[in-house]
């Protein structure tokens, strides 16, 4: 086979990484397609995904005419490098080489190239190339990574045709690995024996930033719907993950996002109804909105279009189908669960608020359990503060990007120890460049390009590993971050099935996590600056304090109304959502949501009130007075009253918690004992069954006196004296006539 020397690619260097859609993920996606004129050439499949001596190489793809004039007499050729890349450095050089760099020879043998005829302006046409292994032009079947590509030769509208310089191009990589012993090698088979495999874990994020208003509705629902609709980024990820081909994957899940999707699926917002109050004045209708309200029962969740399909709206059907797809993928995946709403552990640690850390983890676990799943706690900090991360919960796995640390290379493996000043924190590191995929021209981050990049990197790791008793087997973690969109209809690329190679051992990140005392684990340091540009400073203390206040008020409302864990979980979700890392760029907006939520809770608590007389007078050292408790909520409450006096000498019996129906009042009398004499102020405070005071207290004045007994004694003495005077007068009148007779 003879090949013509050609240049593989035309166009600028690979595009820079784009900013992530989600601000709480460490990794970014590449993306760009610099081809804007001429012919855009795409490769959509390479089969098999690695070179096999007994199998031909089949490449399919499409060609699109971007010009306003037609291209004629199109011929499509497979391009193959004759010698392999055998080191990570050589692979990197090829990735970053100019788009028109030479990477191999065109295969021009008759029957091994495609003739497509003419291509009108704006039109696209598919192609298929199939070349036997023996016709690839390899100098020797040497293990390594081979450049592979496609060239298109065509004639422009002026009749100009360049047989050397390709009109359109695309390129990628394909590995060739040894699989047999040299002694049994047959002609045409690669030499050597595979001595090691590379462990590969694939983590796909299922999350979006979530903002929940005080009334329970979600903001940016249009953006969420766009992501979960057919052709949307997250739906594309689930579709890609759904065709595993035996390769296990992991899903990084934010249950807050799933709850937002569930709200779209059911059309219901607000706290669990019928058990606790919604926003002030709201009716108690509908079923619980939060999955936590289902008590961990997955059967209450939407499962697909058959759930209410006759009455559901189009957005509801989209959300139901997405949840059904998630359940299908999650059932055979490892789940990694981040703090509810993507909690910013660095900010919480700097503020010393371990309570909110615990709440975010616990609420995530509760919410995910409502979908019938559980997972391992994980965090993806946007800013790496080694000292702060050293204080987080040790069971929360930290997933970092290679651009967030220094002193690490791909050959070190994903498991590492992060220096924290007071020790070392086990972390997992994903190479941030893997999602950039193959070399330009683009798009370079298609599922096919990313798959071939992963195959190439793992192959070179396996080839470069020399097993010894002390050596750690090579390992690699792929986490594309929150910007990668594999695109719709990517099944042809067979992303996951193509990763089922002989030198790859599929695993999950938990198996790659290092031990704290493992002497073979690589030590890394946080990259400077600790707060990257565009991320924002840590969350302000005022915001975290507001989140804590919401927790406390929610605990009172739940105890008061009997809402229990359902209502408490709902409002603790509200508190946790305010600690999301995406709020770093909008702390003012977060504070507004916090204030509105706290005010809504206070308004509900204030609808339960207590009144008393303004002035109470005791005619003796003890007595009774009335207090009235009014329930202005739409549901029953159980509430008591505690008393406190300024003098500290009164003995007033507290009102034990009593049940009061909705919109009803209850008046009860209170016994009081006043051992002293005087006037004192008294405060009557409402208390929950748990003994927490809430609401606006009632104040009144109480006057006590023990002089009443003296008055009665004085009155008795006066009566006795008057009786004595009367008796004496009567006696004198009786005696006076007797004394007058002798005279």
XYZ file of C-alpha atoms in Angstrom:
743
model
C 0.000 0.000 0.000
C 1.283 3.398 -0.974
C 0.240 6.617 0.607
C 0.473 10.204 -0.447
C 2.049 12.630 1.928
C -0.645 14.998 3.152
C -1.388 17.461 5.839
C -4.105 16.328 8.152
C -5.759 19.423 9.472
C -6.579 23.011 8.597
C -7.699 25.606 11.109
C -6.639 27.345 14.287
C -5.345 25.755 17.439
C -7.790 24.016 19.791
C -10.249 26.342 21.445
C -9.782 27.413 25.033
C -11.989 25.868 27.695
C -15.318 27.555 28.070
C -16.642 28.764 31.399
C -18.728 26.111 33.125
C -22.492 26.459 33.087
C -22.636 25.411 36.716
C -20.468 27.509 38.989
C -19.951 24.816 41.613
C -17.969 22.344 39.526
C -14.178 22.369 39.181
C -13.922 21.160 35.612
C -14.759 22.769 32.305
C -15.507 21.628 28.813
C -13.666 22.365 25.663
C -15.680 22.668 22.764
C -15.188 24.808 19.891
C -15.494 23.994 16.248
C -13.237 26.511 14.450
C -14.321 25.386 10.977
C -16.635 28.098 9.613
C -16.043 27.904 5.858
C -15.288 25.225 3.327
C -16.091 21.631 4.238
C -16.714 20.576 7.831
C -15.668 16.958 8.257
C -16.891 14.972 11.261
C -16.057 11.469 12.392
C -19.004 9.941 14.243
C -17.754 6.390 14.769
C -14.556 4.381 14.715
C -15.016 0.627 14.879
C -13.433 -1.171 16.540
C -12.358 1.454 19.047
C -8.839 0.006 19.081
C -6.768 -1.653 16.373
C -7.253 -5.398 16.116
C -5.145 -7.325 13.567
C -8.046 -9.516 12.541
C -10.526 -6.675 12.070
C -10.804 -3.927 9.472
C -11.115 -0.334 10.600
C -14.459 1.264 9.792
C -14.905 5.028 10.084
C -18.207 6.782 9.506
C -19.039 10.441 9.549
C -20.505 13.350 7.654
C -19.364 16.210 5.450
C -21.145 19.577 5.399
C -20.689 22.336 2.824
C -20.423 25.637 4.711
C -19.917 27.754 1.596
C -22.427 29.527 -0.640
C -21.191 27.610 -3.662
C -21.086 23.906 -4.463
C -18.098 21.588 -4.084
C -17.837 18.876 -6.714
C -16.282 15.446 -7.153
C -15.748 14.745 -3.429
C -13.421 11.891 -2.542
C -12.931 10.786 1.076
C -9.747 9.041 2.262
C -8.729 7.417 5.518
C -5.448 8.795 6.903
C -3.286 6.595 9.132
C -0.038 7.224 10.950
C 2.594 4.620 10.244
C 4.356 4.792 13.627
C 2.731 4.997 17.063
C 2.927 7.551 19.833
C 4.378 5.790 22.853
C 4.479 8.459 25.562
C 2.170 11.003 27.166
C 4.459 13.773 25.943
C 4.164 12.629 22.321
C 0.385 12.422 22.654
C 0.254 15.930 24.099
C 2.415 17.269 21.258
C 0.037 15.738 18.731
C -2.989 17.195 20.537
C -1.543 20.696 20.518
C 0.010 20.564 17.054
C -1.239 22.955 14.335
C -4.365 21.834 12.579
C -2.471 21.356 9.297
C 0.260 19.178 10.804
C 1.251 15.980 9.022
C -0.053 12.949 10.903
C -0.115 10.128 8.385
C -0.666 8.944 4.844
C -3.854 8.794 2.833
C -4.956 5.315 1.885
C -5.674 5.618 -1.838
C -5.980 1.970 -2.827
C -8.985 1.347 -5.085
C -12.101 0.465 -3.151
C -10.704 1.841 0.111
C -11.855 5.435 -0.361
C -15.332 6.906 -0.893
C -16.605 8.924 -3.851
C -19.503 11.212 -2.918
C -19.983 13.300 -6.066
C -21.123 16.908 -5.687
C -22.213 18.707 -2.503
C -24.547 21.746 -2.856
C -24.299 24.764 -0.521
C -25.446 23.978 3.011
C -25.922 20.286 2.259
C -24.487 17.381 4.256
C -23.597 13.880 3.190
C -22.593 10.790 5.136
C -19.561 8.676 4.334
C -18.231 5.267 5.326
C -14.633 4.079 5.011
C -13.575 0.507 5.664
C -9.916 -0.493 5.432
C -8.475 -3.956 6.264
C -5.844 -4.022 8.983
C -3.207 -5.120 6.515
C -3.872 -2.081 4.297
C -3.399 0.511 7.031
C 0.261 0.987 6.148
C 1.688 0.339 9.618
C 5.470 -0.096 9.462
C 5.128 -2.717 12.191
C 2.292 -3.677 14.519
C 3.972 -1.851 17.385
C 1.888 -1.153 20.525
C 1.050 2.483 21.070
C -1.377 5.161 19.934
C -1.742 5.854 16.218
C -3.050 9.064 14.667
C -6.062 8.399 12.480
C -8.008 10.841 10.357
C -10.088 11.628 7.296
C -9.195 13.776 4.271
C -11.630 15.123 1.706
C -10.411 16.201 -1.738
C -12.873 18.286 -3.777
C -13.095 20.845 -6.579
C -14.288 24.349 -5.796
C -16.618 26.579 -7.839
C -13.647 27.915 -9.836
C -12.588 24.436 -10.913
C -9.523 24.421 -8.655
C -8.604 21.074 -7.113
C -5.546 20.539 -4.923
C -4.630 16.839 -4.795
C -2.144 17.383 -1.958
C -3.756 19.911 0.364
C -7.025 18.476 1.697
C -10.180 20.534 1.332
C -11.620 19.200 4.589
C -10.114 17.188 7.440
C -10.711 15.526 10.791
C -8.396 13.507 13.001
C -8.364 11.447 16.157
C -6.410 8.600 17.812
C -6.677 4.836 17.898
C -4.553 2.580 20.155
C -2.969 -0.756 19.365
C -2.298 -2.895 22.436
C -0.520 -6.233 22.865
C -2.809 -9.066 23.870
C -0.755 -12.225 23.138
C 2.475 -13.783 24.269
C 5.440 -13.168 21.899
C 6.147 -16.911 21.590
C 2.699 -17.572 20.158
C 2.532 -14.455 17.988
C 1.267 -14.974 14.478
C 2.334 -12.854 11.479
C 0.641 -9.474 11.583
C -0.034 -9.608 15.306
C 1.459 -6.975 17.644
C 4.480 -7.939 19.662
C 4.725 -7.958 23.418
C 2.368 -8.995 26.195
C 0.019 -6.813 28.170
C 1.520 -6.749 31.650
C -0.855 -4.267 33.285
C -4.314 -2.777 33.002
C -5.525 0.715 33.811
C -8.419 1.250 36.186
C -10.893 3.741 34.752
C -13.810 5.396 36.509
C -16.297 7.597 34.660
C -18.271 10.164 36.676
C -21.108 12.024 34.967
C -22.734 14.951 36.825
C -26.528 15.163 37.030
C -27.107 18.611 38.490
C -27.946 22.217 37.752
C -27.923 25.272 40.023
C -31.179 25.399 41.988
C -32.826 28.526 43.404
C -36.031 28.004 45.388
C -38.126 31.025 46.325
C -39.817 31.525 49.675
C -43.143 30.263 48.284
C -41.539 26.978 47.174
C -41.420 27.746 43.455
C -38.193 27.337 41.516
C -36.495 30.011 39.485
C -34.862 29.324 36.115
C -37.263 26.481 35.381
C -36.926 27.287 31.682
C -33.194 26.539 31.868
C -33.825 23.311 33.773
C -36.426 22.210 31.222
C -34.005 22.967 28.398
C -31.387 20.728 30.010
C -33.707 17.791 30.691
C -35.676 17.888 27.429
C -34.746 15.551 24.556
C -31.590 17.016 23.046
C -30.788 18.913 26.253
C -27.405 18.586 27.930
C -28.446 16.507 30.940
C -30.817 14.320 28.962
C -27.991 13.661 26.505
C -25.771 12.628 29.412
C -28.378 10.173 30.684
C -28.845 8.766 27.198
C -25.091 8.291 26.928
C -24.958 6.657 30.365
C -27.903 4.421 29.504
C -25.913 2.431 26.932
C -23.126 1.232 29.197
C -22.200 -1.878 27.272
C -21.035 -3.518 30.501
C -18.887 -0.552 31.589
C -19.866 0.650 35.045
C -20.211 4.389 35.581
C -20.869 6.743 38.477
C -23.387 9.561 38.669
C -22.651 12.686 40.690
C -26.085 13.736 41.927
C -27.442 16.837 43.610
C -30.795 15.738 45.114
C -31.869 19.392 45.136
C -31.876 19.280 41.341
C -33.914 16.065 41.323
C -36.419 17.693 43.684
C -36.722 20.660 41.326
C -37.392 18.295 38.417
C -39.946 16.437 40.513
C -41.741 19.704 41.194
C -41.918 20.278 37.446
C -43.260 16.744 37.039
C -46.029 17.122 39.630
C -46.796 20.823 39.241
C -46.945 21.198 43.027
C -44.949 23.698 45.039
C -44.569 24.650 48.660
C -44.048 22.693 51.862
C -45.791 19.383 52.634
C -49.467 20.267 52.825
C -52.000 19.047 55.342
C -49.260 18.649 57.934
C -47.761 22.111 58.186
C -48.404 25.575 56.924
C -47.361 26.860 53.589
C -46.609 30.524 53.102
C -48.846 32.824 55.066
C -52.347 32.726 53.732
C -51.770 29.810 51.368
C -54.339 27.021 51.187
C -53.489 23.548 52.368
C -54.002 21.675 49.120
C -52.055 19.150 47.092
C -49.658 16.363 47.932
C -46.194 16.717 49.409
C -43.864 18.383 46.939
C -40.551 17.337 48.385
C -39.472 13.719 47.904
C -38.425 13.840 51.542
C -42.095 14.128 52.358
C -42.728 10.693 50.957
C -40.912 9.115 53.842
C -38.387 7.445 51.575
C -40.965 5.670 49.434
C -40.031 5.742 45.784
C -43.441 4.524 44.626
C -44.916 8.015 44.976
C -42.533 9.447 42.389
C -43.271 9.982 38.699
C -41.942 7.083 36.648
C -42.658 8.093 33.068
C -45.260 9.160 30.591
C -47.765 6.645 31.943
C -48.050 8.661 35.174
C -50.831 11.121 34.601
C -50.091 11.181 30.895
C -53.700 12.024 30.035
C -53.674 15.252 32.023
C -50.002 16.168 32.305
C -48.655 19.184 30.465
C -45.725 19.005 28.077
C -43.220 20.254 30.701
C -44.589 17.707 33.171
C -44.094 14.894 30.686
C -40.547 16.047 30.000
C -39.773 16.034 33.727
C -41.456 12.658 34.273
C -39.496 11.087 31.440
C -36.248 12.519 32.728
C -36.855 11.091 36.203
C -37.693 7.723 34.677
C -34.446 7.810 32.679
C -32.516 8.774 35.798
C -33.988 5.895 37.779
C -33.058 3.459 35.009
C -29.437 4.615 34.875
C -29.044 5.019 38.637
C -30.206 1.454 39.240
C -26.962 0.110 37.766
C -24.597 2.956 38.672
C -22.574 4.087 41.648
C -24.098 7.253 43.083
C -22.014 10.087 44.488
C -24.137 12.569 46.432
C -23.129 16.157 47.052
C -24.511 18.398 49.763
C -28.028 19.626 49.060
C -27.851 22.461 46.545
C -24.100 22.025 46.012
C -23.126 23.292 49.459
C -19.916 25.299 49.630
C -17.920 23.373 52.223
C -15.048 25.841 52.091
C -17.310 28.758 53.054
C -19.000 26.723 55.794
C -15.656 25.597 57.170
C -14.250 29.131 57.188
C -17.356 30.256 59.093
C -17.020 27.363 61.530
C -20.591 26.251 60.790
C -20.451 22.481 61.025
C -24.188 22.439 61.733
C -25.067 23.532 58.206
C -22.498 21.057 56.830
C -24.308 18.270 58.636
C -27.717 19.529 57.479
C -26.646 19.626 53.811
C -25.362 16.040 53.959
C -28.328 14.715 55.921
C -30.944 16.404 53.741
C -29.226 15.097 50.609
C -29.353 11.559 51.974
C -33.021 11.933 52.962
C -34.034 13.369 49.604
C -32.184 10.737 47.598
C -33.712 7.995 49.742
C -37.138 9.167 48.578
C -36.081 8.056 45.089
C -35.093 4.660 46.431
C -31.325 5.247 46.249
C -28.342 5.973 48.458
C -24.826 7.120 47.710
C -21.463 8.237 49.045
C -20.997 11.851 50.164
C -18.834 13.891 47.795
C -17.977 17.533 47.235
C -16.598 19.402 44.219
C -15.259 22.660 45.709
C -14.992 25.584 43.333
C -12.105 27.016 45.356
C -9.567 24.829 47.109
C -8.663 26.162 50.547
C -6.521 23.414 52.028
C -6.943 24.557 55.641
C -10.718 24.856 55.290
C -11.122 21.502 53.561
C -9.082 19.897 56.316
C -11.904 20.711 58.744
C -14.750 19.175 56.754
C -16.262 15.832 57.562
C -13.687 13.093 56.820
C -16.289 10.907 55.105
C -17.026 13.577 52.488
C -14.891 12.782 49.453
C -13.360 15.791 47.707
C -13.296 15.623 43.915
C -10.868 18.156 42.430
C -9.689 19.156 38.989
C -6.038 19.009 37.994
C -6.074 22.789 37.504
C -6.926 23.214 41.204
C -3.776 21.528 42.520
C -0.077 21.639 41.832
C 2.498 18.891 41.880
C 0.270 16.356 40.093
C 0.398 14.624 36.728
C -1.824 12.066 35.078
C 0.658 9.293 35.802
C 0.243 9.908 39.557
C -3.270 8.504 39.425
C -6.474 10.116 40.728
C -5.920 9.275 44.390
C -3.827 11.883 46.198
C -3.290 13.515 49.577
C -3.851 17.257 49.829
C -1.613 19.115 52.262
C -3.849 20.908 54.761
C -1.327 22.312 57.207
C -2.566 20.087 59.999
C -2.260 16.854 58.067
C -3.302 15.367 54.753
C -6.759 15.065 53.232
C -7.515 12.220 50.796
C -8.791 13.644 47.492
C -9.520 12.438 43.986
C -8.138 14.380 41.036
C -9.502 14.316 37.508
C -7.445 15.599 34.594
C -9.248 18.720 33.447
C -7.984 18.364 29.869
C -9.477 14.950 29.133
C -12.855 16.407 28.211
C -11.178 18.484 25.505
C -10.983 15.248 23.545
C -8.958 14.982 20.378
C -7.038 17.390 18.173
C -8.570 20.105 15.993
C -10.325 20.790 13.728
C -13.394 20.453 15.839
C -15.589 19.920 17.477
C -12.958 18.136 19.519
C -15.097 17.137 22.519
C -17.624 14.867 20.810
C -18.285 11.505 22.505
C -16.142 9.804 19.866
C -13.192 12.161 20.340
C -13.379 11.950 24.136
C -13.659 8.161 23.991
C -10.601 7.827 21.762
C -8.698 10.205 24.052
C -9.533 8.072 27.099
C -8.543 4.896 25.263
C -5.254 6.473 24.267
C -4.411 7.818 27.728
C -5.242 4.538 29.464
C -3.273 2.577 26.872
C -0.146 4.668 27.402
C -0.519 4.353 31.194
C -0.737 0.570 30.882
C 2.206 0.386 28.474
C 4.382 2.580 30.666
C 3.689 0.667 33.865
C 6.307 -1.754 35.129
C 4.664 -3.989 37.737
C 6.634 -4.539 40.930
C 5.663 -5.459 44.451
C 5.690 -1.774 45.433
C 4.198 -0.308 42.268
C 0.604 0.872 42.235
C -1.391 -0.128 39.170
C -2.207 2.828 36.899
C -5.585 4.467 37.312
C -7.544 7.281 35.691
C -10.658 9.277 36.586
C -12.820 10.963 33.956
C -15.097 13.725 35.222
C -16.180 16.073 32.418
C -17.656 18.748 34.647
C -20.903 20.586 34.069
C -20.406 22.045 30.605
C -19.902 18.902 28.553
C -22.781 18.110 26.249
C -22.290 14.837 24.359
C -25.020 15.895 21.971
C -28.168 14.166 20.811
C -27.998 10.958 18.828
C -24.546 10.107 20.101
C -25.299 6.374 20.247
C -23.298 5.850 17.048
C -20.154 6.829 18.919
C -20.693 3.965 21.408
C -18.931 5.983 24.069
C -19.153 3.538 26.963
C -19.251 0.267 25.017
C -16.103 1.359 23.214
C -14.307 1.716 26.537
C -14.682 -1.998 27.231
C -11.084 -2.628 26.130
C -8.807 -5.458 27.228
C -6.414 -3.114 29.065
C -9.147 -1.191 30.945
C -10.626 -2.277 34.247
C -13.844 -0.417 34.935
C -14.142 0.764 38.527
C -15.713 3.527 40.584
C -14.103 6.498 42.342
C -14.605 4.984 45.786
C -12.163 2.220 44.876
C -9.619 4.843 43.796
C -9.770 6.818 47.047
C -6.438 6.713 48.888
C -5.923 6.027 52.562
C -4.664 8.742 54.876
C -1.592 6.749 55.847
C -0.819 5.194 52.465
C 2.917 5.893 51.872
C 2.581 5.350 48.120
C -0.024 8.083 47.681
C 1.130 11.210 45.908
C 1.085 14.458 47.916
C -0.268 17.608 46.270
C -0.793 21.222 47.272
C -3.605 23.616 46.498
C -3.015 25.759 43.458
C -2.882 29.517 43.888
C -4.968 31.576 43.956
C -7.314 29.928 46.438
C -10.220 31.910 44.951
C -9.995 31.764 41.129
C -11.150 34.707 39.065
C -14.869 34.667 38.351
C -15.678 32.355 41.243
C -16.288 34.973 43.917
C -15.301 35.271 47.552
C -16.559 32.807 50.176
C -20.182 33.183 51.191
C -20.672 36.047 53.675
C -21.266 35.316 57.345
C -24.575 37.189 57.215
C -25.938 34.749 54.644
C -24.894 31.703 56.638
C -26.405 33.247 59.774
C -29.687 33.747 57.902
C -29.640 30.101 56.846
C -29.158 29.095 60.468
C -32.086 31.302 61.496
C -34.315 29.555 58.958
C -33.394 26.203 60.497
C -34.352 27.362 63.990
C -37.682 28.856 62.928
C -38.488 25.766 60.902
C -37.880 23.557 63.933
C -40.428 25.605 65.895
C -43.028 25.487 63.145
C -42.611 21.740 62.695
C -43.026 21.121 66.433
C -45.970 23.500 66.694
C -47.971 22.047 63.800
C -46.967 18.424 64.170
C -45.231 18.572 60.787
C -42.372 16.471 62.123
C -39.484 15.519 59.880
C -41.414 16.195 56.688
C -41.802 19.904 57.307
C -38.433 20.212 58.988
C -36.730 18.568 56.014
C -38.452 20.941 53.621
C -37.240 24.078 55.381
C -33.818 22.641 56.091
C -33.635 22.157 52.342
C -34.333 25.893 52.059
C -31.493 26.607 54.467
C -29.088 24.257 52.678
C -29.938 25.754 49.280
C -28.612 29.091 50.530
C -25.153 27.576 51.073
C -24.669 26.527 47.431
C -21.358 27.517 45.898
C -23.108 29.142 42.934
C -24.226 31.945 45.300
C -20.615 33.157 45.518
C -21.247 35.305 42.470
C -24.574 36.623 43.775
C -24.540 36.890 47.589
C -27.010 39.782 47.468
C -29.534 37.637 45.628
C -29.011 34.838 48.133
C -29.581 37.222 51.027
C -32.856 38.370 49.457
C -34.077 34.760 49.196
C -32.996 34.123 52.788
C -34.827 37.192 54.058
C -38.017 36.300 52.196
C -37.930 32.716 53.478
C -37.295 33.801 57.070
C -40.095 36.370 56.844
C -42.511 33.750 55.502
C -41.693 31.476 58.429
C -42.096 34.308 60.922
C -45.443 35.248 59.376
C -46.698 31.718 59.947
C -45.485 31.637 63.529
C -47.086 35.034 64.195
C -50.495 33.714 63.178
C -50.554 31.854 66.464
C -50.986 34.439 69.241
C -51.715 34.809 72.946
C -53.694 37.596 74.683
C -54.343 38.394 78.338
C -55.961 41.159 80.433
C -53.962 44.351 80.556
C -54.203 44.530 84.364
C -54.759 41.760 86.912
C -55.484 42.465 90.595
C -55.335 39.786 93.240
C -57.636 40.281 96.247
C -55.468 37.939 98.256
C -52.142 36.173 97.988
C -53.494 33.822 95.286
C -55.945 33.992 92.472
C -56.699 33.209 88.827
C -56.706 35.096 85.535
C -57.568 34.145 81.916
C -55.363 33.895 78.781
C -56.588 33.286 75.243
C -54.624 31.407 72.539
C -55.676 32.021 68.925
C -54.721 29.751 66.003
C -54.871 31.694 62.747
C -53.343 28.902 60.656
C -55.211 26.589 58.294
C -54.271 23.537 60.328
C -54.340 22.531 63.997
C -51.550 23.449 66.357
C -50.443 22.202 69.751
C -49.210 25.071 71.870
C -48.593 26.060 75.472
C -47.852 29.267 77.373
C -45.009 30.027 79.768
C -44.908 32.996 82.157
C -42.148 35.165 83.468
C -42.483 38.071 85.940
C -40.136 40.970 86.498
C -39.995 40.515 90.270
C -39.230 36.826 90.171
C -41.411 36.101 93.214
C -44.692 35.175 91.539
C -45.613 31.551 91.180
C -47.602 31.224 87.940
C -48.589 27.856 86.537
C -47.606 27.451 82.867
C -50.281 26.374 80.409
C -49.482 22.881 79.232
C -49.603 22.370 75.426
C -53.156 22.085 74.208
C -54.560 21.291 70.748
C -56.364 24.128 69.002
C -58.259 23.596 65.728
C -57.645 25.823 62.689
C -58.951 29.382 63.023
C -60.124 28.749 66.588
C -59.338 30.251 69.990
C -59.002 28.645 73.396
C -59.313 30.493 76.711
C -57.928 28.972 79.878
C -57.489 30.211 83.418
C -54.135 30.379 85.110
C -53.428 29.994 88.842
C -51.043 32.463 90.447
C -49.610 32.775 93.930
C -48.097 36.028 95.188
C -46.213 35.659 98.458
C -45.242 39.340 98.380
C -46.970 42.664 98.076
C -46.631 44.926 95.040
C -47.100 45.512 91.338
C -45.015 43.625 88.727
C -44.882 43.093 84.984
C -45.678 39.632 83.581
C -44.804 38.197 80.134
C -46.821 35.383 78.599
C -44.894 33.548 75.838
C -46.113 30.875 73.453
C -44.120 27.641 73.506
C -44.042 24.607 71.243
C -44.474 21.087 72.633
C -40.675 20.912 72.538
C -40.479 23.917 74.866
C -39.264 26.465 72.294
C -40.699 29.942 72.660
C -41.980 31.739 69.573
C -44.230 34.525 68.394
C -45.022 37.868 70.013
C -45.465 37.579 73.805
C -48.315 39.208 75.711
C -47.400 41.544 78.566
C -49.611 42.740 81.430
C -49.398 44.140 84.961
C -50.304 42.156 88.066
C -50.955 43.725 91.499
C -50.811 41.532 94.553
C -51.690 42.408 98.233
C -51.789 40.529 101.591
C -53.478 43.448 103.484
C -56.929 41.991 102.873
C -56.695 39.876 106.062
C -55.837 42.918 108.176
C -58.819 44.741 106.742
C -61.111 41.905 107.712
C -59.667 41.851 111.245
C -60.091 45.592 111.514
C -63.626 45.331 110.253
C -64.343 42.570 112.737
C -62.875 44.600 115.599
C -64.892 47.625 114.551
C -68.060 45.572 114.467
C -67.311 44.169 117.894
C -66.640 47.662 119.255
C -69.877 48.969 117.797
C -71.751 46.042 119.291
C -70.213 46.793 122.675
C -71.253 50.443 122.441
C -74.804 49.479 121.549
C -75.021 47.048 124.452
C -73.757 49.645 126.895
C -76.330 52.158 125.676
C -79.128 49.677 126.063
C -77.985 48.776 129.545
C -77.845 52.420 130.553
C -81.320 53.075 129.262
C -82.654 50.158 131.227
C -80.956 51.314 134.443
C -81.914 54.960 134.127
C -85.696 54.584 134.983
C -84.944 52.419 138.000
C -82.692 55.085 139.430
C -85.360 57.772 138.931
C -88.250 56.086 140.827
C -87.094 56.713 144.460
C -86.680 60.305 143.638
